[in-house]
Amino acid sequence: VFQVGWNPKNETILASCCLGRRLMVWDLSRIDEEQTLEDAEDGPPELLFIHGGHTSKISDFSWNPCEDWVIASVAEDNILQIWQMAENIYHDEDDLAGDEAMATKGS
């Protein structure tokens, strides 16, 4: 592991990068969660997301302190990427269903 950075708004979320071209986002609250065999093929339950957009080794990254779930990452080729995971990755399906129900009630 080359670098680790904690999400400034969520104490169980961190991002890490190795010597490769990928940045991983982890949710430590999911450690030891039960998984189906199909889900286990994608990695451990605490691995939320792998950003594989860089073509060179990532040299630095930072969580955006103002926008939840936004990360800026830069690689050795000096290409900066600012990105955010899809909402369904970091929210439970139940949370999303509740948000949709509230939005429907409000209209």
mmCIF file with all atom_site columns, C-alpha atoms in Angstrom:
data_model
loop_
_atom_site.group_PDB
_atom_site.id
_atom_site.type_symbol
_atom_site.label_atom_id
_atom_site.label_alt_id
_atom_site.label_comp_id
_atom_site.label_asym_id
_atom_site.label_entity_id
_atom_site.label_seq_id
_atom_site.pdbx_PDB_ins_code
_atom_site.Cartn_x
_atom_site.Cartn_y
_atom_site.Cartn_z
_atom_site.occupancy
_atom_site.B_iso_or_equiv
_atom_site.pdbx_formal_charge
_atom_site.auth_seq_id
_atom_site.auth_comp_id
_atom_site.auth_asym_id
_atom_site.auth_atom_id
_atom_site.pdbx_PDB_model_num
ATOM 1   C CA . VAL A 1 1   ? 0.000   0.000   0.000   1.00 0.00 ? 1   VAL A CA 1
ATOM 2   C CA . PHE A 1 2   ? 1.443   3.306   -1.134  1.00 0.00 ? 2   PHE A CA 1
ATOM 3   C CA . GLN A 1 3   ? -1.076  5.721   0.419   1.00 0.00 ? 3   GLN A CA 1
ATOM 4   C CA . VAL A 1 4   ? -4.188  5.673   2.612   1.00 0.00 ? 4   VAL A CA 1
ATOM 5   C CA . GLY A 1 5   ? -6.721  8.476   3.028   1.00 0.00 ? 5   GLY A CA 1
ATOM 6   C CA . TRP A 1 6   ? -9.761  8.542   5.300   1.00 0.00 ? 6   TRP A CA 1
ATOM 7   C CA . ASN A 1 7   ? -13.067 9.945   4.068   1.00 0.00 ? 7   ASN A CA 1
ATOM 8   C CA . PRO A 1 8   ? -13.464 13.245  5.979   1.00 0.00 ? 8   PRO A CA 1
ATOM 9   C CA . LYS A 1 9   ? -17.209 12.672  6.458   1.00 0.00 ? 9   LYS A CA 1
ATOM 10  C CA . ASN A 1 10  ? -17.307 8.956   7.280   1.00 0.00 ? 10  ASN A CA 1
ATOM 11  C CA . GLU A 1 11  ? -14.977 7.349   9.809   1.00 0.00 ? 11  GLU A CA 1
ATOM 12  C CA . THR A 1 12  ? -15.301 3.817   8.400   1.00 0.00 ? 12  THR A CA 1
ATOM 13  C CA . ILE A 1 13  ? -14.478 4.708   4.772   1.00 0.00 ? 13  ILE A CA 1
ATOM 14  C CA . LEU A 1 14  ? -10.941 4.913   3.438   1.00 0.00 ? 14  LEU A CA 1
ATOM 15  C CA . ALA A 1 15  ? -9.228  4.878   0.079   1.00 0.00 ? 15  ALA A CA 1
ATOM 16  C CA . SER A 1 16  ? -5.876  3.292   -0.700  1.00 0.00 ? 16  SER A CA 1
ATOM 17  C CA . CYS A 1 17  ? -3.563  2.936   -3.641  1.00 0.00 ? 17  CYS A CA 1
ATOM 18  C CA . CYS A 1 18  ? -0.695  0.570   -4.316  1.00 0.00 ? 18  CYS A CA 1
ATOM 19  C CA . LEU A 1 19  ? 2.130   0.735   -6.793  1.00 0.00 ? 19  LEU A CA 1
ATOM 20  C CA . GLY A 1 20  ? -0.355  -0.053  -9.567  1.00 0.00 ? 20  GLY A CA 1
ATOM 21  C CA . ARG A 1 21  ? -2.856  2.065   -11.478 1.00 0.00 ? 21  ARG A CA 1
ATOM 22  C CA . ARG A 1 22  ? -5.853  1.414   -9.231  1.00 0.00 ? 22  ARG A CA 1
ATOM 23  C CA . LEU A 1 23  ? -7.351  3.204   -6.257  1.00 0.00 ? 23  LEU A CA 1
ATOM 24  C CA . MET A 1 24  ? -9.501  1.132   -3.902  1.00 0.00 ? 24  MET A CA 1
ATOM 25  C CA . VAL A 1 25  ? -12.282 2.423   -1.634  1.00 0.00 ? 25  VAL A CA 1
ATOM 26  C CA . TRP A 1 26  ? -13.004 0.405   1.501   1.00 0.00 ? 26  TRP A CA 1
ATOM 27  C CA . ASP A 1 27  ? -15.828 0.363   4.078   1.00 0.00 ? 27  ASP A CA 1
ATOM 28  C CA . LEU A 1 28  ? -14.372 -1.062  7.278   1.00 0.00 ? 28  LEU A CA 1
ATOM 29  C CA . SER A 1 29  ? -17.847 -1.419  8.816   1.00 0.00 ? 29  SER A CA 1
ATOM 30  C CA . ARG A 1 30  ? -18.419 -4.300  6.364   1.00 0.00 ? 30  ARG A CA 1
ATOM 31  C CA . ILE A 1 31  ? -15.541 -6.450  7.612   1.00 0.00 ? 31  ILE A CA 1
ATOM 32  C CA . ASP A 1 32  ? -16.754 -10.004 8.347   1.00 0.00 ? 32  ASP A CA 1
ATOM 33  C CA . GLU A 1 33  ? -20.114 -9.495  6.579   1.00 0.00 ? 33  GLU A CA 1
ATOM 34  C CA . GLU A 1 34  ? -21.581 -12.668 5.102   1.00 0.00 ? 34  GLU A CA 1
ATOM 35  C CA . GLN A 1 35  ? -21.284 -12.974 1.314   1.00 0.00 ? 35  GLN A CA 1
ATOM 36  C CA . THR A 1 36  ? -22.780 -15.163 -1.365  1.00 0.00 ? 36  THR A CA 1
ATOM 37  C CA . LEU A 1 37  ? -20.316 -17.098 -3.523  1.00 0.00 ? 37  LEU A CA 1
ATOM 38  C CA . GLU A 1 38  ? -21.149 -14.783 -6.418  1.00 0.00 ? 38  GLU A CA 1
ATOM 39  C CA . ASP A 1 39  ? -20.391 -11.656 -4.355  1.00 0.00 ? 39  ASP A CA 1
ATOM 40  C CA . ALA A 1 40  ? -17.174 -13.210 -3.028  1.00 0.00 ? 40  ALA A CA 1
ATOM 41  C CA . GLU A 1 41  ? -15.827 -13.360 -6.593  1.00 0.00 ? 41  GLU A CA 1
ATOM 42  C CA . ASP A 1 42  ? -15.789 -9.541  -6.609  1.00 0.00 ? 42  ASP A CA 1
ATOM 43  C CA . GLY A 1 43  ? -13.592 -9.342  -3.509  1.00 0.00 ? 43  GLY A CA 1
ATOM 44  C CA . PRO A 1 44  ? -14.039 -9.001  0.240   1.00 0.00 ? 44  PRO A CA 1
ATOM 45  C CA . PRO A 1 45  ? -17.233 -7.362  1.534   1.00 0.00 ? 45  PRO A CA 1
ATOM 46  C CA . GLU A 1 46  ? -15.353 -4.285  2.750   1.00 0.00 ? 46  GLU A CA 1
ATOM 47  C CA . LEU A 1 47  ? -14.074 -3.481  -0.777  1.00 0.00 ? 47  LEU A CA 1
ATOM 48  C CA . LEU A 1 48  ? -16.605 -0.966  -2.134  1.00 0.00 ? 48  LEU A CA 1
ATOM 49  C CA . PHE A 1 49  ? -15.020 0.127   -5.389  1.00 0.00 ? 49  PHE A CA 1
ATOM 50  C CA . ILE A 1 50  ? -11.892 -0.022  -7.532  1.00 0.00 ? 50  ILE A CA 1
ATOM 51  C CA . HIS A 1 51  ? -11.131 3.028   -9.671  1.00 0.00 ? 51  HIS A CA 1
ATOM 52  C CA . GLY A 1 52  ? -9.126  1.829   -12.650 1.00 0.00 ? 52  GLY A CA 1
ATOM 53  C CA . GLY A 1 53  ? -9.155  4.949   -14.818 1.00 0.00 ? 53  GLY A CA 1
ATOM 54  C CA . HIS A 1 54  ? -5.445  5.762   -14.709 1.00 0.00 ? 54  HIS A CA 1
ATOM 55  C CA . THR A 1 55  ? -2.911  4.454   -17.223 1.00 0.00 ? 55  THR A CA 1
ATOM 56  C CA . SER A 1 56  ? 0.117   5.234   -15.030 1.00 0.00 ? 56  SER A CA 1
ATOM 57  C CA . LYS A 1 57  ? 0.917   4.643   -11.372 1.00 0.00 ? 57  LYS A CA 1
ATOM 58  C CA . ILE A 1 58  ? -1.159  6.824   -9.018  1.00 0.00 ? 58  ILE A CA 1
ATOM 59  C CA . SER A 1 59  ? 1.119   9.262   -7.223  1.00 0.00 ? 59  SER A CA 1
ATOM 60  C CA . ASP A 1 60  ? -1.419  10.999  -4.965  1.00 0.00 ? 60  ASP A CA 1
ATOM 61  C CA . PHE A 1 61  ? -5.122  11.291  -4.179  1.00 0.00 ? 61  PHE A CA 1
ATOM 62  C CA . SER A 1 62  ? -7.382  13.315  -1.920  1.00 0.00 ? 62  SER A CA 1
ATOM 63  C CA . TRP A 1 63  ? -10.989 13.217  -0.751  1.00 0.00 ? 63  TRP A CA 1
ATOM 64  C CA . ASN A 1 64  ? -12.932 16.393  -1.532  1.00 0.00 ? 64  ASN A CA 1
ATOM 65  C CA . PRO A 1 65  ? -13.716 18.043  1.830   1.00 0.00 ? 65  PRO A CA 1
ATOM 66  C CA . CYS A 1 66  ? -16.864 19.753  0.466   1.00 0.00 ? 66  CYS A CA 1
ATOM 67  C CA . GLU A 1 67  ? -18.444 17.135  -1.813  1.00 0.00 ? 67  GLU A CA 1
ATOM 68  C CA . ASP A 1 68  ? -19.238 13.724  -0.329  1.00 0.00 ? 68  ASP A CA 1
ATOM 69  C CA . TRP A 1 69  ? -17.688 10.744  -2.110  1.00 0.00 ? 69  TRP A CA 1
ATOM 70  C CA . VAL A 1 70  ? -15.647 12.819  -4.594  1.00 0.00 ? 70  VAL A CA 1
ATOM 71  C CA . ILE A 1 71  ? -11.966 11.926  -4.973  1.00 0.00 ? 71  ILE A CA 1
ATOM 72  C CA . ALA A 1 72  ? -9.210  13.598  -6.984  1.00 0.00 ? 72  ALA A CA 1
ATOM 73  C CA . SER A 1 73  ? -6.387  11.313  -8.062  1.00 0.00 ? 73  SER A CA 1
ATOM 74  C CA . VAL A 1 74  ? -3.261  12.073  -10.071 1.00 0.00 ? 74  VAL A CA 1
ATOM 75  C CA . ALA A 1 75  ? -0.877  9.675   -11.755 1.00 0.00 ? 75  ALA A CA 1
ATOM 76  C CA . GLU A 1 76  ? 2.800   9.850   -12.675 1.00 0.00 ? 76  GLU A CA 1
ATOM 77  C CA . ASP A 1 77  ? 1.831   10.913  -16.219 1.00 0.00 ? 77  ASP A CA 1
ATOM 78  C CA . ASN A 1 78  ? 0.452   14.144  -14.610 1.00 0.00 ? 78  ASN A CA 1
ATOM 79  C CA . ILE A 1 79  ? -3.149  13.327  -15.511 1.00 0.00 ? 79  ILE A CA 1
ATOM 80  C CA . LEU A 1 80  ? -5.593  14.436  -12.816 1.00 0.00 ? 80  LEU A CA 1
ATOM 81  C CA . GLN A 1 81  ? -8.944  12.682  -12.510 1.00 0.00 ? 81  GLN A CA 1
ATOM 82  C CA . ILE A 1 82  ? -11.814 13.930  -10.365 1.00 0.00 ? 82  ILE A CA 1
ATOM 83  C CA . TRP A 1 83  ? -14.409 11.234  -9.913  1.00 0.00 ? 83  TRP A CA 1
ATOM 84  C CA . GLN A 1 84  ? -17.282 9.937   -7.814  1.00 0.00 ? 84  GLN A CA 1
ATOM 85  C CA . MET A 1 85  ? -18.672 6.442   -7.443  1.00 0.00 ? 85  MET A CA 1
ATOM 86  C CA . ALA A 1 86  ? -22.273 5.760   -8.408  1.00 0.00 ? 86  ALA A CA 1
ATOM 87  C CA . GLU A 1 87  ? -24.609 6.351   -5.464  1.00 0.00 ? 87  GLU A CA 1
ATOM 88  C CA . ASN A 1 88  ? -25.800 2.734   -5.403  1.00 0.00 ? 88  ASN A CA 1
ATOM 89  C CA . ILE A 1 89  ? -22.251 1.647   -4.487  1.00 0.00 ? 89  ILE A CA 1
ATOM 90  C CA . TYR A 1 90  ? -22.024 3.551   -1.223  1.00 0.00 ? 90  TYR A CA 1
ATOM 91  C CA . HIS A 1 91  ? -25.715 3.514   -0.211  1.00 0.00 ? 91  HIS A CA 1
ATOM 92  C CA . ASP A 1 92  ? -27.613 0.398   0.808   1.00 0.00 ? 92  ASP A CA 1
ATOM 93  C CA . GLU A 1 93  ? -30.470 -0.597  -1.491  1.00 0.00 ? 93  GLU A CA 1
ATOM 94  C CA . ASP A 1 94  ? -32.883 0.010   1.416   1.00 0.00 ? 94  ASP A CA 1
ATOM 95  C CA . ASP A 1 95  ? -31.592 3.597   1.796   1.00 0.00 ? 95  ASP A CA 1
ATOM 96  C CA . LEU A 1 96  ? -32.083 4.280   -1.914  1.00 0.00 ? 96  LEU A CA 1
ATOM 97  C CA . ALA A 1 97  ? -35.615 2.816   -1.865  1.00 0.00 ? 97  ALA A CA 1
ATOM 98  C CA . GLY A 1 98  ? -36.482 5.031   1.110   1.00 0.00 ? 98  GLY A CA 1
ATOM 99  C CA . ASP A 1 99  ? -35.105 8.123   -0.633  1.00 0.00 ? 99  ASP A CA 1
ATOM 100 C CA . GLU A 1 100 ? -37.150 7.355   -3.751  1.00 0.00 ? 100 GLU A CA 1
ATOM 101 C CA . ALA A 1 101 ? -40.311 6.853   -1.671  1.00 0.00 ? 101 ALA A CA 1
ATOM 102 C CA . MET A 1 102 ? -39.770 10.209  0.066   1.00 0.00 ? 102 MET A CA 1
ATOM 103 C CA . ALA A 1 103 ? -39.238 11.936  -3.290  1.00 0.00 ? 103 ALA A CA 1
ATOM 104 C CA . THR A 1 104 ? -42.451 10.397  -4.645  1.00 0.00 ? 104 THR A CA 1
ATOM 105 C CA . LYS A 1 105 ? -44.427 11.529  -1.577  1.00 0.00 ? 105 LYS A CA 1
ATOM 106 C CA . GLY A 1 106 ? -43.142 15.068  -1.977  1.00 0.00 ? 106 GLY A CA 1
ATOM 107 C CA . SER A 1 107 ? -44.366 15.435  -5.563  1.00 0.00 ? 107 SER A CA 1
#
